[in-house]
Coordinates of C-alpha atoms and ligand atoms in Angstrom, one line a residue:
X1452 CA -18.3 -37.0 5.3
X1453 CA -14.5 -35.9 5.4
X1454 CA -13.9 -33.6 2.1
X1455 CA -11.4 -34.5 -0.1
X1456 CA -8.7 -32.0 1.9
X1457 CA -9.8 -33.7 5.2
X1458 CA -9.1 -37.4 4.1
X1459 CA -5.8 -39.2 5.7
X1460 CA -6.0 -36.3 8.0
X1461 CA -5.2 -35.9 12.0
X1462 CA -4.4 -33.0 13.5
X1463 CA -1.0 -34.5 14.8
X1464 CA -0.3 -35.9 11.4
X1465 CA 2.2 -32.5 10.5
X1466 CA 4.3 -33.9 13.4
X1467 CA 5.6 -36.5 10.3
X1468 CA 6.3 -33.8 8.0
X1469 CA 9.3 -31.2 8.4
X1470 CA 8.2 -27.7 9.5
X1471 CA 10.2 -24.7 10.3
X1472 CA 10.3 -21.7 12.6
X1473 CA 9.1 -23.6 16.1
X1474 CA 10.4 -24.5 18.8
X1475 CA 12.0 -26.9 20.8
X1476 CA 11.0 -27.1 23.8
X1477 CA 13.6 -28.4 26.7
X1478 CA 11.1 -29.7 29.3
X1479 CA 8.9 -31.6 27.8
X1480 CA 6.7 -32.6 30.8
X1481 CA 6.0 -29.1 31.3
X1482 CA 5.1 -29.0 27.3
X1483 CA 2.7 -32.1 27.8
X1484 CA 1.3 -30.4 30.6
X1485 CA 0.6 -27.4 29.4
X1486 CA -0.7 -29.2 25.6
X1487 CA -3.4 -31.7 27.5
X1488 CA -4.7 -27.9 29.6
X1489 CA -4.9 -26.5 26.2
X1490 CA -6.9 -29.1 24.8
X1491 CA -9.6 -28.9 28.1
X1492 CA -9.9 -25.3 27.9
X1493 CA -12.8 -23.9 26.1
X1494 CA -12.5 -23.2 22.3
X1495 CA -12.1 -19.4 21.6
X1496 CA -14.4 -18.7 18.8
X1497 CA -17.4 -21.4 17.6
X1498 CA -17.2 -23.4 14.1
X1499 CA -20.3 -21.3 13.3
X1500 CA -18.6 -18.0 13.3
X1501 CA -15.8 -19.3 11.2
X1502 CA -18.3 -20.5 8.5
X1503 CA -19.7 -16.7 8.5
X1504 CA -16.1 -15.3 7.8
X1505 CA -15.6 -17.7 5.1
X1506 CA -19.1 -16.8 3.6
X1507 CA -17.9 -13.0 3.7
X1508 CA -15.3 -13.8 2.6
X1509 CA -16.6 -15.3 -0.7
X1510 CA -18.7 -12.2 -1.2
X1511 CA -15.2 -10.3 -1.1
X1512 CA -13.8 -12.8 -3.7
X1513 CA -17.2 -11.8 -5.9
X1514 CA -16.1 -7.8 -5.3
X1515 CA -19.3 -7.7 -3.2
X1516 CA -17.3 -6.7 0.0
X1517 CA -14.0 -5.7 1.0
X1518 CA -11.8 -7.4 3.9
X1519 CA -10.2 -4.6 6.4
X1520 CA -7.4 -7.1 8.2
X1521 CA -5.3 -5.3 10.9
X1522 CA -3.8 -5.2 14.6
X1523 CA -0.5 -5.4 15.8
X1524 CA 2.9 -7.2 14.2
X1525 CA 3.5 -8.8 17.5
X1526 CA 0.7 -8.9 20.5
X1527 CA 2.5 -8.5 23.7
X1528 CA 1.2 -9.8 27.0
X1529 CA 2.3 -6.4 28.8
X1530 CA -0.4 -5.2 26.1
X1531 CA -3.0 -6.7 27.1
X1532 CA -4.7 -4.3 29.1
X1533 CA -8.1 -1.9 28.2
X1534 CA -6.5 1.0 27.2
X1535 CA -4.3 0.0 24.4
X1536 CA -7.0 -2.5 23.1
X1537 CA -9.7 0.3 22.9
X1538 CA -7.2 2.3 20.9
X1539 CA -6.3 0.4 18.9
X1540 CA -9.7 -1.1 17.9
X1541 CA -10.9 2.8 17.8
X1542 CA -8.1 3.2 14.9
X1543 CA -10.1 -0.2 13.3
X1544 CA -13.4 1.2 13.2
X1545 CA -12.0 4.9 12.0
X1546 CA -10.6 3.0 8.8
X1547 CA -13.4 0.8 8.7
X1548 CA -16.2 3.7 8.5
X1549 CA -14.1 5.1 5.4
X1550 CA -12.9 1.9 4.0
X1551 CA -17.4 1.2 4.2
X1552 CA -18.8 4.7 3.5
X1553 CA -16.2 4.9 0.2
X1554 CA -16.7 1.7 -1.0
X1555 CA -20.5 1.3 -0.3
X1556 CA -20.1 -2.6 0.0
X1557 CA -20.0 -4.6 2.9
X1558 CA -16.7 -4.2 5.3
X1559 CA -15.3 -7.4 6.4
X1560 CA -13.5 -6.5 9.4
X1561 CA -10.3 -9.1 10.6
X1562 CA -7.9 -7.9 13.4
X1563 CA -4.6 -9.0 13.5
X1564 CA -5.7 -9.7 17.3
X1565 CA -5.9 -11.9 20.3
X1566 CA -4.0 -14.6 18.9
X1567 CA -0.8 -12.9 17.3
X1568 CA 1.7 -14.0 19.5
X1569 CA 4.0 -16.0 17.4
X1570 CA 6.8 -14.9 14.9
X1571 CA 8.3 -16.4 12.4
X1572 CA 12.5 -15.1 11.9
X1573 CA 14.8 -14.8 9.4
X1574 CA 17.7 -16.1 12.2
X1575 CA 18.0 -18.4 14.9
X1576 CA 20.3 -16.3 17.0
X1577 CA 21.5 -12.9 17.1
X1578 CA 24.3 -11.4 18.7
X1579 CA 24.0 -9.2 21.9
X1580 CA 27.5 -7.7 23.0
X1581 CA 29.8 -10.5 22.2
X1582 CA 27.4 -13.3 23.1
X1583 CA 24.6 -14.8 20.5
X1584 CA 21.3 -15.3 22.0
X1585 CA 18.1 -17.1 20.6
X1586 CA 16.2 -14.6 18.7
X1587 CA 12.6 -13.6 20.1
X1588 CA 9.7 -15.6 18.5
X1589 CA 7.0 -14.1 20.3
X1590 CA 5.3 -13.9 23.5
X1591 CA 3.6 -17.5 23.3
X1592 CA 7.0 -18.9 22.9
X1593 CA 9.9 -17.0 24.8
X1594 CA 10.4 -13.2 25.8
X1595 CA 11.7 -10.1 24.6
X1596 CA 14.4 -9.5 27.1
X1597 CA 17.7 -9.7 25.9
X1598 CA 18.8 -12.6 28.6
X1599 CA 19.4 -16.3 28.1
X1600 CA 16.7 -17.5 30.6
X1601 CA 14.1 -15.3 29.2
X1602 CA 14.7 -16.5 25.3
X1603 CA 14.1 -20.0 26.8
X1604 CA 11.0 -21.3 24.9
X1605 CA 9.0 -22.1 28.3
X1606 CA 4.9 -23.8 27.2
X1607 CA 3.4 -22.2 29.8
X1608 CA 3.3 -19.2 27.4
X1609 CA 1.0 -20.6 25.4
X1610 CA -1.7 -21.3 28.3
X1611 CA -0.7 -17.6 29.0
X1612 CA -1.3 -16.4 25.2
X1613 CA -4.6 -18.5 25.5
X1614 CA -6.1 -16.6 28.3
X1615 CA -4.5 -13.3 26.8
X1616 CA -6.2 -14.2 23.9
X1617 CA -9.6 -14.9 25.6
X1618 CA -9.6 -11.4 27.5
X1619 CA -8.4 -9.2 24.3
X1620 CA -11.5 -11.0 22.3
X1621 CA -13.9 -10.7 25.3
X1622 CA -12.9 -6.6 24.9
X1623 CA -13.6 -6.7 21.8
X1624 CA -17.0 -8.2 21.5
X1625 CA -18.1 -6.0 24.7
X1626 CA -16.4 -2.9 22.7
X1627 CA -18.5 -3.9 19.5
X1628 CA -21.8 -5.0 21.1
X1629 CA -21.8 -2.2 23.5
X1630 CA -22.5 0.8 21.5
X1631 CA -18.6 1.7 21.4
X1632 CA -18.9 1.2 17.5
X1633 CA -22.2 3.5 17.1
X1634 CA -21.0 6.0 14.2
X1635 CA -22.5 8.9 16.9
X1636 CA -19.1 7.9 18.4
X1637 CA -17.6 9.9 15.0
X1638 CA -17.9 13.2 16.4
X1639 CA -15.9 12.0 19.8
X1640 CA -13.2 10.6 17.7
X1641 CA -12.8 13.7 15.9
X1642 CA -11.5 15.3 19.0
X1643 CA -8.6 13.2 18.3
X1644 CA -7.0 11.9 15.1
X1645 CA -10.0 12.4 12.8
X1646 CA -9.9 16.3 13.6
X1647 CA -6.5 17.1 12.4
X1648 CA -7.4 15.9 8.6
X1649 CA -9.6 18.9 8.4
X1650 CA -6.4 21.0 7.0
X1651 CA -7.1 18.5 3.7
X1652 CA -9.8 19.2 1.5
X1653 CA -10.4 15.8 0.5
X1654 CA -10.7 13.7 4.0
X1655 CA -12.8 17.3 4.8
X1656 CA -15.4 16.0 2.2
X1657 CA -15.5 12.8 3.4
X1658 CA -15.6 13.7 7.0
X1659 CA -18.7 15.9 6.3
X1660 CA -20.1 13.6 3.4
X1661 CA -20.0 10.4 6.5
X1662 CA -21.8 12.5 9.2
X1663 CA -24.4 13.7 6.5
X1664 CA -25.2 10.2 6.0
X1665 CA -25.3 9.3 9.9
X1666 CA -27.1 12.7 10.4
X1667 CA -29.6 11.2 7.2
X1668 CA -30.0 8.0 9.7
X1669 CA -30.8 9.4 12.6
X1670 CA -33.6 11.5 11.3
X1671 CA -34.9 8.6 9.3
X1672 CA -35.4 7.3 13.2
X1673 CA -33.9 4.2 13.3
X1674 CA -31.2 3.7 15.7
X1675 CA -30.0 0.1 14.1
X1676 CA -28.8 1.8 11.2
X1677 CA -26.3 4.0 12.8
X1678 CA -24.1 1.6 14.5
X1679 CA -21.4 0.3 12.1
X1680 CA -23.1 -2.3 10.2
X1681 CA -21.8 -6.0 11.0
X1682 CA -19.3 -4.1 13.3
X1683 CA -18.3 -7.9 14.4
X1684 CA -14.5 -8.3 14.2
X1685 CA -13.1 -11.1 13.2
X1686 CA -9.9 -12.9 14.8
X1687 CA -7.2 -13.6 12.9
X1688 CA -2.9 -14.3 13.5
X1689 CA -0.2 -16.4 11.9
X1690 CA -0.9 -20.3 12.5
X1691 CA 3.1 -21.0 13.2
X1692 CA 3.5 -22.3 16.6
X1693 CA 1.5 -25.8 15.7
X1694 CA 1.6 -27.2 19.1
X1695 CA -1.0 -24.8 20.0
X1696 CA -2.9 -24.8 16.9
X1697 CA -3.6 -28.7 17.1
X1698 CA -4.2 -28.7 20.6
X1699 CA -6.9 -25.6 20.0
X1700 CA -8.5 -27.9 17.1
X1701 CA -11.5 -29.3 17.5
X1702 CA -14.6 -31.3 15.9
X1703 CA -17.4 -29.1 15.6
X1704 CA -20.4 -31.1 16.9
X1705 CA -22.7 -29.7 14.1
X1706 CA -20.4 -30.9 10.5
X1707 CA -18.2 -33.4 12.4
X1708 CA -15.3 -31.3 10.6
X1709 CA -12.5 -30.0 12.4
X1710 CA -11.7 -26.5 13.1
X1711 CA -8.9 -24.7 14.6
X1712 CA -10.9 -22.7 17.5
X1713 CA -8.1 -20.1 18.7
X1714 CA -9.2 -17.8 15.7
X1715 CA -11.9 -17.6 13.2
X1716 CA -8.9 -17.4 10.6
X1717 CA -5.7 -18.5 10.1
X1718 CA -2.5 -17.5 7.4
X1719 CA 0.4 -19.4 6.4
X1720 CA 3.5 -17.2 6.8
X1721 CA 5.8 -16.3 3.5
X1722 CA 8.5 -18.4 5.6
X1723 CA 6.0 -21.6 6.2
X1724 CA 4.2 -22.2 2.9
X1725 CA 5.8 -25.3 1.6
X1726 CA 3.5 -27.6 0.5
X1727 CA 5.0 -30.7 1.3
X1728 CA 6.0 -28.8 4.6
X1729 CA 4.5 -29.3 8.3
X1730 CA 2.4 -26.1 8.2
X1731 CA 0.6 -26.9 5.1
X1732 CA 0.1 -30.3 6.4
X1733 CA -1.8 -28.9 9.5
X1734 CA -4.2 -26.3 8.0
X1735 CA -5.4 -28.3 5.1
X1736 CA -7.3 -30.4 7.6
X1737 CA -8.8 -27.5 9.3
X1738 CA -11.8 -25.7 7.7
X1739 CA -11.5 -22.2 8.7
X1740 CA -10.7 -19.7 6.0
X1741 CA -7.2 -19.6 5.8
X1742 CA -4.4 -17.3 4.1
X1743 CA -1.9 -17.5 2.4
X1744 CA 1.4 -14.9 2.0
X1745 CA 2.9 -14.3 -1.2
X1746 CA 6.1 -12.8 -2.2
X1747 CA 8.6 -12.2 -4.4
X1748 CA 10.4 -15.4 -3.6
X1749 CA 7.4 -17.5 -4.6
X1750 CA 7.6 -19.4 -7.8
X1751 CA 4.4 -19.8 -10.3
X1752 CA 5.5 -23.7 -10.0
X1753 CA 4.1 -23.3 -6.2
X1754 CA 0.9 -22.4 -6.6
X1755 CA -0.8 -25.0 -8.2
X1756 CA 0.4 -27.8 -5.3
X1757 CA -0.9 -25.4 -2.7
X1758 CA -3.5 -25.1 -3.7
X1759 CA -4.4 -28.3 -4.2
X1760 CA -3.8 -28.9 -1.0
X1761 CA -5.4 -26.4 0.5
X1762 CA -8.3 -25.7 -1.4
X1763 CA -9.4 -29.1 -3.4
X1764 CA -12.4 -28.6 -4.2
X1765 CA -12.4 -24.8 -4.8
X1766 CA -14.8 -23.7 -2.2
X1767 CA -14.8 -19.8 -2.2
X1768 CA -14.0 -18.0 0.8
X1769 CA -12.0 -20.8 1.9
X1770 CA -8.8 -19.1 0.1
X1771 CA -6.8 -15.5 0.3
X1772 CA -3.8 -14.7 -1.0
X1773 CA -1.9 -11.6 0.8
X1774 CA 0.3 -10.4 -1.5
X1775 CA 3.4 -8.8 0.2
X1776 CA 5.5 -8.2 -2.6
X1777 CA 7.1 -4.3 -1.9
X1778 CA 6.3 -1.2 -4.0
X1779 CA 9.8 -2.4 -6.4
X1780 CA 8.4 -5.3 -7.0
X1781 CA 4.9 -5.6 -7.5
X1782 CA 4.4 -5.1 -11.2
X1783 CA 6.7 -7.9 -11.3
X1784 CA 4.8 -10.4 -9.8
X1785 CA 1.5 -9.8 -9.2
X1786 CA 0.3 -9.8 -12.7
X1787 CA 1.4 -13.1 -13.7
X1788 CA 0.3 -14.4 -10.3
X1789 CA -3.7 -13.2 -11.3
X1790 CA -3.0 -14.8 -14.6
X1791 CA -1.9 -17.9 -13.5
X1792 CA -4.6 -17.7 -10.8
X1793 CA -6.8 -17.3 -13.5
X1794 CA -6.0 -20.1 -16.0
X1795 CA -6.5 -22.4 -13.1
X1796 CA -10.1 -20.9 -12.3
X1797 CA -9.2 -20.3 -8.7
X1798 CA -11.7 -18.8 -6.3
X1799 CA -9.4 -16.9 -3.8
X1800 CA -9.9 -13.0 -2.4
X1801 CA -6.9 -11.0 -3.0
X1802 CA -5.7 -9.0 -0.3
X1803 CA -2.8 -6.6 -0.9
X1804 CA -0.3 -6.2 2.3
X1805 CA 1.7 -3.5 1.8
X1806 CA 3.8 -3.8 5.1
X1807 CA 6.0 -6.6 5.0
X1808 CA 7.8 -6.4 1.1
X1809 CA 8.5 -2.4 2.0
X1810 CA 10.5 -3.1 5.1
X1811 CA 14.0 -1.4 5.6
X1812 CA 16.7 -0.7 7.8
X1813 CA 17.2 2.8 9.0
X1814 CA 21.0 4.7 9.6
X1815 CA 20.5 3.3 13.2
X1816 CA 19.9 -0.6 12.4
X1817 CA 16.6 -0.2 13.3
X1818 CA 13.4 -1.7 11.1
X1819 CA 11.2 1.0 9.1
X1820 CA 8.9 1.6 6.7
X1821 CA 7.9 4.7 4.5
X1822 CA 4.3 5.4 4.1
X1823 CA 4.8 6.4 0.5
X1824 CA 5.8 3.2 -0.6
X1825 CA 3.3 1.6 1.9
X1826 CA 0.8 4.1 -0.3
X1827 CA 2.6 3.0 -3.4
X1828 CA 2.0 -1.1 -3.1
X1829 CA -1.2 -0.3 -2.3
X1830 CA -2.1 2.0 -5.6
X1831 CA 0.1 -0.2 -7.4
X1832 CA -2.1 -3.3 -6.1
X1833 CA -5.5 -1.4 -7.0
X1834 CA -4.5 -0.8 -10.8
X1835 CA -3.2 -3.9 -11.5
X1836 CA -6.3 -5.5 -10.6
X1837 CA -8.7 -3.3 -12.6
X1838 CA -6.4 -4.4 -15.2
X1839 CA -6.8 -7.8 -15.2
X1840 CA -10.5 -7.6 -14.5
X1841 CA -10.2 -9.1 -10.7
X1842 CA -11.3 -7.4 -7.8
X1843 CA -9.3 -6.4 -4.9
X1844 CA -10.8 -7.8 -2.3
X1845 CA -8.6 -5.8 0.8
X1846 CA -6.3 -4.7 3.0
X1847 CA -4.0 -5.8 5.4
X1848 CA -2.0 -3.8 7.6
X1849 CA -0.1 -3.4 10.7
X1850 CA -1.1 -0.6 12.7
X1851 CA -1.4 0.3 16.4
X1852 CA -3.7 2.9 18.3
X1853 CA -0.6 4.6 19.8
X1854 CA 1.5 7.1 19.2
X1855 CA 4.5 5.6 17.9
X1856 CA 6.7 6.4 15.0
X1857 CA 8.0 3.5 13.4
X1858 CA 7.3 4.1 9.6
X1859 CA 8.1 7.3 8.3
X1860 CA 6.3 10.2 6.5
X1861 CA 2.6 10.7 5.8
X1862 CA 1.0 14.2 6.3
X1863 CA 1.8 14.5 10.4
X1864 CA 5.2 12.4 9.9
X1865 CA 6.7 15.9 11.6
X1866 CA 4.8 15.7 14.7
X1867 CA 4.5 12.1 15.5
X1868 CA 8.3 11.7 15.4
X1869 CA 8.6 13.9 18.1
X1870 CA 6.2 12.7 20.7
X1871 CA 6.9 9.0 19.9
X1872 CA 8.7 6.1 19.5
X1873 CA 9.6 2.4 18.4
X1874 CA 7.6 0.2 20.4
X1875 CA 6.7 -2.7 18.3
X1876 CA 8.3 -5.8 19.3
X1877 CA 8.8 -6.6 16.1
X1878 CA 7.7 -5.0 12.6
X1879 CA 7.1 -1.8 12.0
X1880 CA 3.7 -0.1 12.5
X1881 CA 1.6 2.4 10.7
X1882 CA 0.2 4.8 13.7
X1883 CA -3.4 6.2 14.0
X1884 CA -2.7 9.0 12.0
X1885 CA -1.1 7.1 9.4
X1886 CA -3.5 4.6 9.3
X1887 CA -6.7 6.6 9.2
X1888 CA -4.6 8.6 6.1
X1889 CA -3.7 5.6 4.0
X1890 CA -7.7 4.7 4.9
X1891 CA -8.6 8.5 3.1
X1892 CA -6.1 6.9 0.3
X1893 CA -7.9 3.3 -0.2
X1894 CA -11.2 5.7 -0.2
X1895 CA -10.1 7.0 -3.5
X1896 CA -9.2 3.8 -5.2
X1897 CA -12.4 1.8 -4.1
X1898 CA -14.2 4.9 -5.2
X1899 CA -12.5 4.6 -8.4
X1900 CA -13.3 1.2 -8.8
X1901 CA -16.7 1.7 -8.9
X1902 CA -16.4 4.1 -11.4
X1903 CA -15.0 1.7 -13.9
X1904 CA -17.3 -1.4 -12.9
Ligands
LIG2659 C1 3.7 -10.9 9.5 O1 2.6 -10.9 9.0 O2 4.0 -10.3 10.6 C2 4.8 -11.6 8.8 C3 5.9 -12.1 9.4 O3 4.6 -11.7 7.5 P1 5.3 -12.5 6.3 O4 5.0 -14.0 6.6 O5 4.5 -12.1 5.1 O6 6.7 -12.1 6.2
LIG2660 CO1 5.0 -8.2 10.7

């Protein structure tokens, strides 16, 4: 039986409605060729898997768990290789033992992964020397280099993202089925970013007070217990580039429903979320969970269309909002967003993304972020909750496993500027250190929160 959000649907029917941010592409035999491979290849993730996200998910929008959501800005091909998936799943589970062990409810982990490959921008073109070039969208659609013929959308990219896609997700289950994600692993990872929190007295405590209670495990015997609970990691990225999302969609043989199979969940960029608009028009068909950001820009007047269309018949789990809205302007916003949320008796998980409203430019013209304001939205996005009696349901962040220094400040801002680098192809990322340190952060708050409840 089609639901009410899944009547007068097809998953080509956005192709009528005006959508933004993609591309178009100049060959179009090599697009048809490379859409009718995508729809023969196998589906990514199953129907089933999705359903368990969105029933997770609905114990998160009950306060019952918490949704950790994080991986890279912008997934690069060149990235997809062992090492820097490993790290940067290592940084996951480091946040995710805190973010579990603090907030003693289930952790609902989501990466930001094998999938993110398309980006929405604020311009079409941007000037290199004295000529203007198309501006990179991401791997799936054209390339980085600053030359003509590589900012070319080309759709083989996207049969190229697929199988990118397939291999980073293949790592990841063998990482978090293998044993990489047993909490014995703790003590390894101290040898690296863990170890140098010991200089705080508080992450000391919770160091010692998370290998007591593995320690407590293992004595009890039981070996099940002391691998990260439900370490299962979720897929996740930005459903932009529709050509691929349709042609990934399929009917899932057990509900005759149609889901979007290149990710067990899906957002609707700040830049995307009309309602009447192409990308709205696509995902209210599907029925993965989905998310939705929300800014400053985003009028009260919006919501209620949106979520109509996305959410008709108020199934919980189905919905997120990641909020976005910058350390400034939070207590702005948010507040009358939960109220207005809240006169309409919507079911949605809040998740707070303190990344993309705290975004700068630095002296050099070059994108930053400061982890104190990062810290701030997040704090900010904690107490306005417990005010308005909702939970905050998580966090989602963009982060990488290397070395890099692309936001500024946090406790070892002194030594990671001057071993690393800006390598993200796009946003700015928190590093380990700075990751598993705002993690220490969120530990307080959720500890907090249990306190008052
Ligand atoms: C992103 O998540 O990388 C992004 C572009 O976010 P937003 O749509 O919130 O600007
Ligand atoms: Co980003």
């Amino acid at each position: 039986m089609p639901t009410n959000s899944t009547r007068n649907w097809e998953k080509t029917g956005w192709r009528n409605v005006p959508g933004g941010q993609m591309p178009d592409w100049p060959d179009r035999q090599k697009f048809a060729a490379a859409y009718e491979r995508l729809c023969r290849l196998p589906p990514l993730v199953f129907a089933g898997e999705a359903r368990r996200l969105k029933s997770l998910l609905h114990e998160a929008c009950l306060g019952k768990a918490f949704v950790l959501q994080a991986g890279d800005c912008a997934e690069l091909f060149s990235r997809c290789h062992g090492p820097y998936i490993r790290d940067l799943l290592k940084v996951i589970l480091q946040i995710a033992v805190i973010l579990t062990y603090a907030g003693e409810k289930r952790l609902v982990n989501i990466g930001r992964m094998a999938g993110q490959y398309a980006k929405p921008r604020s311009n079409s073109h941007e000037k290199t020397g004295d000529i203007a070039l198309p501006v990179y969208r991401g791997d799936m659609i054209n390339g980085l280099e600053p030359t003509l013929e590589a900012r070319t959308p080309d759709p083989a990219r996207m049969v190229e993202g697929y199988f990118c896609s397939a291999a980073t997700l293949n790592l990841v289950r063998a990482f978090t089925n293998g044993g990489f994600a047993s909490l014995d692993n703790i003590n390894a990872w101290n040898l690296t970013s863990f170890g140098k929190f010991h200089q705080n007295p508080d992450y000391e405590k919770l160091c010692c007070d998370i290998r007591k209670a593995v320690n407590f495990f293992h004595a009890l015997g039981n070996s099940n217990l002391t691998s990260i609970q439900d370490s299962y990691m979720y897929t996740s990225h930005e459903a932009l580039l529709l050509d691929y999302e349709e042609a990934m969609t399929r009917i899932d043989t057990t509900t005759g429903e149609h889901y979007d199979t290149s990710a067990h969940m899906l957002w609707i960029g700040y830049r995307t979320r009309q309602a009447d608009g192409a990308h709205v028009e696509f995902m209210r068909g599907i029925r993965n969970p989905i998310g939705i950001k929300i800014g400053p820009d985003f009028s009260l007047d919006e919501l209620k269309p949106l979520v109509e269309a996305l959410n008709p018949e108020n199934e919980p789990g189905r919905l997120s909002f990641i909020t976005r809205f910058g350390n400034q302007k939070i207590a702005d916003f948010l507040p009358e967003l939960i109220e207005a949320s809240k006169r309409e008796g919507m079911r949605v998980v809040w998740i707070c993304d303190p990344m993309h409203g705290n975004t700068k430019t630095d002296a050099g013209g070059r994108k930053t972020r400061a982890f104190e304001d990062i810290l701030a939205e997040t704090r900010a996005f904690f107490q306005i909750h417990q005010a308005s009696g909702t939970h905050p349901g998580g966090i989602h962040l963009e982060l990488s496993g290397t070395q890099v220094a692309e936001c500024t400040g946090g406790i070892f801002a002194g030594d990671s500027a001057q071993s690393a680098s800006f390598q993200s192809a796009c946003d700015p990322r928190l590093n380990a250190e700075q990751g598993v340190e705002l993690a220490f952060e969120i530990a307080k708050l959720l500890k907090s929160e249990q306190i008052v409840l």
